[in-house]
Tab-separated table of C-alpha atoms and ligand atoms in Angstrom:
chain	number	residue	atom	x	y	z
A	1	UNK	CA	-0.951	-1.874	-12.266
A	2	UNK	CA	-1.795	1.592	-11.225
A	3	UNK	CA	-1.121	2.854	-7.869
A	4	UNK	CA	-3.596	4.031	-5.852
A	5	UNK	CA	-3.790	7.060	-4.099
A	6	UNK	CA	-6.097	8.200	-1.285
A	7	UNK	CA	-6.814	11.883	-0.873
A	8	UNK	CA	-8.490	13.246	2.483
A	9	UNK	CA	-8.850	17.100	2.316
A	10	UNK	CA	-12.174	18.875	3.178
A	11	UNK	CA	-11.682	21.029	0.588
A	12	UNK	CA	-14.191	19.629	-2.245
A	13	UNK	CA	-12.578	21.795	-5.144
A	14	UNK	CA	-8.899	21.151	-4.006
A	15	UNK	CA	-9.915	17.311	-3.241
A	16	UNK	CA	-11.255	16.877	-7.322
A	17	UNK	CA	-8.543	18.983	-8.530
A	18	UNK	CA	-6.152	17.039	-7.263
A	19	UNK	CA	-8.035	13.415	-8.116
A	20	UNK	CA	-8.352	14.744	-11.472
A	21	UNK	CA	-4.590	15.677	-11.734
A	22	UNK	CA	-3.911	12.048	-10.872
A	23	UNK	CA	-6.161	10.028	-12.917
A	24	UNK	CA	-4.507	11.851	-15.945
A	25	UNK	CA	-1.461	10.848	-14.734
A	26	UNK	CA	-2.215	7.280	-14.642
A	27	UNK	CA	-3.262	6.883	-11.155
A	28	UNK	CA	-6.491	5.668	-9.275
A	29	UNK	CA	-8.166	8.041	-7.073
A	30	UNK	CA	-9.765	8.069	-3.934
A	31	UNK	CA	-11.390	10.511	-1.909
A	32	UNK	CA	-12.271	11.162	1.687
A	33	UNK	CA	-13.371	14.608	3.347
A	34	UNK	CA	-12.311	13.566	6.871
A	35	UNK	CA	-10.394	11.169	8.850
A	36	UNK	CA	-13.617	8.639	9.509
A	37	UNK	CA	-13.855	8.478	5.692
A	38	UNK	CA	-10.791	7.979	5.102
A	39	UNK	CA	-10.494	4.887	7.690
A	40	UNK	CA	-13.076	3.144	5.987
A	41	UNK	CA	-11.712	3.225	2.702
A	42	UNK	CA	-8.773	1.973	4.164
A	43	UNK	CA	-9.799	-0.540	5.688
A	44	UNK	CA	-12.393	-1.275	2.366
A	45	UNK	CA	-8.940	-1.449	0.104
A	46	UNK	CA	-5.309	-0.272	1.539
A	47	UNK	CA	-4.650	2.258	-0.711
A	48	UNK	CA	-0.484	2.485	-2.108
A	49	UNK	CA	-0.693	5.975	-0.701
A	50	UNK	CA	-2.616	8.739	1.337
A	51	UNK	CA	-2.378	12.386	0.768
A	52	UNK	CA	-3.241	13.960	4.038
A	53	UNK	CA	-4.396	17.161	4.602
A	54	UNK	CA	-3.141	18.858	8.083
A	55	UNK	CA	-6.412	20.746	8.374
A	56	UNK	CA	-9.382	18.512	8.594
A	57	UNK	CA	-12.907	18.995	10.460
A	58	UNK	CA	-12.644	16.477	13.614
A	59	UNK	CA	-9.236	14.767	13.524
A	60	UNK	CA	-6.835	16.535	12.057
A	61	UNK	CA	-4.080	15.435	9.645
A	62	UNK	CA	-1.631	15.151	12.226
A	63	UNK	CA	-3.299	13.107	14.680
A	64	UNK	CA	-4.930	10.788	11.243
A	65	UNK	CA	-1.234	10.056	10.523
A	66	UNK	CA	-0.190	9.251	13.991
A	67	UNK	CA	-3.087	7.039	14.152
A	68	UNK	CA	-2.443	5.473	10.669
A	69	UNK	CA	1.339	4.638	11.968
A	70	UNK	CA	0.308	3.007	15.024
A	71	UNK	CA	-1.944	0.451	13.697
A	72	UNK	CA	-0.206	-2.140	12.261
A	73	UNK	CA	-2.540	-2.511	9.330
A	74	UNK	CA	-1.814	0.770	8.141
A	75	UNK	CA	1.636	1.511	9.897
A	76	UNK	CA	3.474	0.903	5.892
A	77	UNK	CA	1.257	2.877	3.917
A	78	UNK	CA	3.192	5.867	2.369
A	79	UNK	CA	1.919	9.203	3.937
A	80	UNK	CA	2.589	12.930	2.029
A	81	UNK	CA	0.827	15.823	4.286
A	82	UNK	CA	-0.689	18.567	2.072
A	83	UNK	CA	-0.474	21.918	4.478
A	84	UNK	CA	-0.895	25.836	3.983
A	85	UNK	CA	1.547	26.042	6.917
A	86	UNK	CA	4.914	26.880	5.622
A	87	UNK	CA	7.177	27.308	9.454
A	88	UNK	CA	9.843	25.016	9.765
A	89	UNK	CA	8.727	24.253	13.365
A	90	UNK	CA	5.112	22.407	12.012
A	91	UNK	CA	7.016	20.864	9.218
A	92	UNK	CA	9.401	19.006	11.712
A	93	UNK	CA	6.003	18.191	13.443
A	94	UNK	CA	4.683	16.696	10.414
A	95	UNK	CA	7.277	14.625	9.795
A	96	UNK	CA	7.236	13.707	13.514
A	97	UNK	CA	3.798	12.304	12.942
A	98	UNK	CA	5.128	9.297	10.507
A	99	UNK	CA	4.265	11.407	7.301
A	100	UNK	CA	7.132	10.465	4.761
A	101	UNK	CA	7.224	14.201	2.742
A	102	UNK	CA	5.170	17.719	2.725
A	103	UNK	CA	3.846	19.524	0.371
A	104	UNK	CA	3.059	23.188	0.904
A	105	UNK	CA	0.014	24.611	-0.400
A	106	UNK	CA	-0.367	26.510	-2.985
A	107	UNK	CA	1.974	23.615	-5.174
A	108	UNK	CA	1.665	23.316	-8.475
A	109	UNK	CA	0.080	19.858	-9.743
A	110	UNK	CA	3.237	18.803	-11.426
A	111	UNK	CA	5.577	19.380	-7.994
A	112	UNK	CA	2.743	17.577	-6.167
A	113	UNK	CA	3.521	14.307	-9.081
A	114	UNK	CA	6.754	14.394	-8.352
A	115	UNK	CA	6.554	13.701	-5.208
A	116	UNK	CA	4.586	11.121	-5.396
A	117	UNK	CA	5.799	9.185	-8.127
A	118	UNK	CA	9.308	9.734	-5.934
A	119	UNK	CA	7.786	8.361	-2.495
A	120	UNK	CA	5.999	5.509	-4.656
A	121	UNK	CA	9.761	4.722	-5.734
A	122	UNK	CA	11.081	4.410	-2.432
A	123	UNK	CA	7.812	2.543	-0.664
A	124	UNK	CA	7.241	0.116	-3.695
A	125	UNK	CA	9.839	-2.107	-3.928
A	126	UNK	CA	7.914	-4.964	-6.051
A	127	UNK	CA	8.432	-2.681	-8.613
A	128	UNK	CA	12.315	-2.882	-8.402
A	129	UNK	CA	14.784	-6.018	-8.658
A	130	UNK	CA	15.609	-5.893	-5.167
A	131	UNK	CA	15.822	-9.657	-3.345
A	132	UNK	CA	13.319	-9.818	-0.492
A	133	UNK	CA	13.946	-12.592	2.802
A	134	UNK	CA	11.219	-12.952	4.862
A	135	UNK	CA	12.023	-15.804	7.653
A	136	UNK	CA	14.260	-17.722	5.518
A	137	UNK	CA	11.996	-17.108	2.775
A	138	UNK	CA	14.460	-16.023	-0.068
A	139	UNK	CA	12.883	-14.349	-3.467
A	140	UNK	CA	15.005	-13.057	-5.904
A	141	UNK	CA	12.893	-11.206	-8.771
A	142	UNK	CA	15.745	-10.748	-11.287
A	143	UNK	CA	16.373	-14.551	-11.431
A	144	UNK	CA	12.918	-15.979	-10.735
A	145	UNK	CA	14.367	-17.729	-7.711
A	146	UNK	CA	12.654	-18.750	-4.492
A	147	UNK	CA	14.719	-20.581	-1.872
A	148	UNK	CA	13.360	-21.661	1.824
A	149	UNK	CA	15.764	-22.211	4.384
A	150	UNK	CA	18.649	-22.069	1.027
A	151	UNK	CA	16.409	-24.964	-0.969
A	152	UNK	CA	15.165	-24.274	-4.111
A	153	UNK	CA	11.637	-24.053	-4.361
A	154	UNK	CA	9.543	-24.085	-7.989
A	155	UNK	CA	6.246	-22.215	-8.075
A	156	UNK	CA	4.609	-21.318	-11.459
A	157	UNK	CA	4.320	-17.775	-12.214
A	158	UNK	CA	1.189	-16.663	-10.909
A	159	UNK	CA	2.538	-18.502	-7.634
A	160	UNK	CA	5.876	-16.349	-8.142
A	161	UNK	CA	3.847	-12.987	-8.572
A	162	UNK	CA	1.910	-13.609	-5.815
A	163	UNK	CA	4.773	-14.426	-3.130
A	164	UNK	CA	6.742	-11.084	-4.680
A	165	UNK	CA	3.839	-9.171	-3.550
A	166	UNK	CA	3.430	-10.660	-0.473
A	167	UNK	CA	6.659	-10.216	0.822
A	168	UNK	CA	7.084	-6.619	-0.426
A	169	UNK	CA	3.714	-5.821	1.225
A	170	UNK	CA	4.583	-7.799	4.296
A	171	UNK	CA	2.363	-7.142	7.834
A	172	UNK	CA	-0.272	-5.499	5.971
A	173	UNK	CA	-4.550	-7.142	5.144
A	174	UNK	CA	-4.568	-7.566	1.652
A	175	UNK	CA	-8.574	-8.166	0.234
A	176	UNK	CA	-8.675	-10.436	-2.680
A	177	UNK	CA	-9.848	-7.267	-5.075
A	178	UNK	CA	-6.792	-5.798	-3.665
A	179	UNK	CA	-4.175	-9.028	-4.559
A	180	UNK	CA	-6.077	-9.582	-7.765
A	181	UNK	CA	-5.613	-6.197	-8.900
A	182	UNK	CA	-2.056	-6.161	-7.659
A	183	UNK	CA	-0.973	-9.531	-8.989
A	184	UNK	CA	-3.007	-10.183	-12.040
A	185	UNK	CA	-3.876	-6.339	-13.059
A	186	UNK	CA	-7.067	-4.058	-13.108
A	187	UNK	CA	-7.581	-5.159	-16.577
A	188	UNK	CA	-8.514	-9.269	-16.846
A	189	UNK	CA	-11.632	-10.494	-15.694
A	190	UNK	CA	-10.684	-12.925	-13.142
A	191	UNK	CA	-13.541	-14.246	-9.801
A	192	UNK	CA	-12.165	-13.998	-6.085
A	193	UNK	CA	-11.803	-17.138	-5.791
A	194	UNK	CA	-9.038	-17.803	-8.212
A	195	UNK	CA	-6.978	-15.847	-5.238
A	196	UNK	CA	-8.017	-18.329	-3.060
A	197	UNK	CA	-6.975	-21.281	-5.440
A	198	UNK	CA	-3.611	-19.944	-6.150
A	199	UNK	CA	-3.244	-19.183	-2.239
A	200	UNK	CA	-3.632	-22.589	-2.138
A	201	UNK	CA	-1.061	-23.791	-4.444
A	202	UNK	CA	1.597	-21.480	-2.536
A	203	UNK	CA	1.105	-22.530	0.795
A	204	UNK	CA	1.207	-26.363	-0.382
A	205	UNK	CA	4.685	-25.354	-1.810
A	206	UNK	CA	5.669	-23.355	0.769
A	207	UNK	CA	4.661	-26.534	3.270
A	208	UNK	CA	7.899	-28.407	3.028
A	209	UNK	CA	9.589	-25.876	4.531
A	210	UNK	CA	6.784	-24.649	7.164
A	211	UNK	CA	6.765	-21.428	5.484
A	212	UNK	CA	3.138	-21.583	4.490
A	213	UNK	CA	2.270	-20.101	7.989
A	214	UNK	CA	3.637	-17.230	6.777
A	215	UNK	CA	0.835	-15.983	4.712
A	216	UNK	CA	-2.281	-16.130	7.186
A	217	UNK	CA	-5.750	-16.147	6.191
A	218	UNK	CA	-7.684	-13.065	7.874
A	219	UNK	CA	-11.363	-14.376	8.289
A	220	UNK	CA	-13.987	-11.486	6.192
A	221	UNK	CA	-11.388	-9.418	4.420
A	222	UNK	CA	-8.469	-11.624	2.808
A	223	UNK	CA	-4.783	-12.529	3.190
A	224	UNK	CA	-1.492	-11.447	4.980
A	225	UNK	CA	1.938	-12.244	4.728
A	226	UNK	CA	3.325	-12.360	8.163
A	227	UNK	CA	6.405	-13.531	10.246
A	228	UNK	CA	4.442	-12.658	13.358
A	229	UNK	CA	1.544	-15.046	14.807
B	301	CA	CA1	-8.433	21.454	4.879
């Protein structure tokens, strides 16, 4: 599945070069011109990442990422400021914010990929064979192993997919385009409301152990795996 990246810079020419840079390198692309646009894409679809600019009309970068780490919604999503400012002194500031790296502008497209592709290592842990426990919840990708409370549980493997991404994406709305895209790909042709069905089949697995309250329906947008109320 390919990442997707949000880009909010002003800039039009900078915004499409950049979009255009990562479609070719396998990515999806969003844009946004300001912080308002950018909050309602987010909230529309949370993107994998945001590339932030620090100088925006209205809100600026800075305060955008401050904002995007306080709500809880957003608080995970990976955050690389984009910045003409090269003094050591903003740069601490930046990272102050909640941003996770900086890239000073002018970069070249291909140091810009590599930062991304190296934050999307470290913030996408699905993609890795790391174990995950949420509340007693034990998933162990390398074995195809899901325990609750140390019993073994059997889910099928849509099931299996879908718990993986839940609890690497935990605290976070998911919409059903988003989970379908996520779990089953971009590329199948598969209605809403198979999410729904599968959701289904999880929690009623998941019930033995009172674990299905972990993954809470949010009413007009979609799912979220949660240890919280
Ligand atoms: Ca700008």
């Amino acid at each position: 599945m390919p990442a997707t990246i949000l880009i909010v810079e002003d800039e039009q020419a900078i915004r499409e070069m950049i979009c255009v840079t990562l479609r070719h390198a396998g990515f999806e692309c969003q844009e946004a011109a300001d912080a308002n646009q950018a909050q309602i894409r987010i909230l529309a679809a949370i993107p994998d990442m945001v590339l932030l600019d620090w100088m925006l009309p209205g809100t600026s970068g800075v305060d955008y990422a401050r904002r995007l780490r306080q709500d809880k919604l957003t608080r995970h999503i990976p955050i690389i400021m984009l910045t003409a400012r090269t003094q050591e002194e903003d740069k601490l500031k930046g990272l102050e914010t909640g941003a996770d790296d900086y890239v000073t502008k002018p970069f070249s497209t291909r140091e810009l990929l590599a930062r991304i592709k190296a934050l999307l290592r470290r913030s996408a842990p699905q993609t890795a064979d790391t174990a995950v426990e949420i509340g007693g919840l034990h998933l162990d990708p390398v074995t195809h192993r899901v325990r609750a409370n140390g019993a073994k549980l059997a889910l099928g493997p849509m099931e299996f997919r879908l718990l993986h991404f839940f609890m690497t994406h935990p605290e976070r709305v998911h919409t059903r385009e988003r989970i379908l895209d996520s779990v089953w790909g971009g590329n199948v042709y598969v209605e809403e409301r198979t999410v729904d069905v599968h959701i289904r089949r999880l929690r009623k697995t998941l019930e033995a152990s009172g674990h299905d309250s972990l993954i809470q329906t949010v009413r007009g947008t979609g799912y979220r795996m949660s240890a919280q109320d």
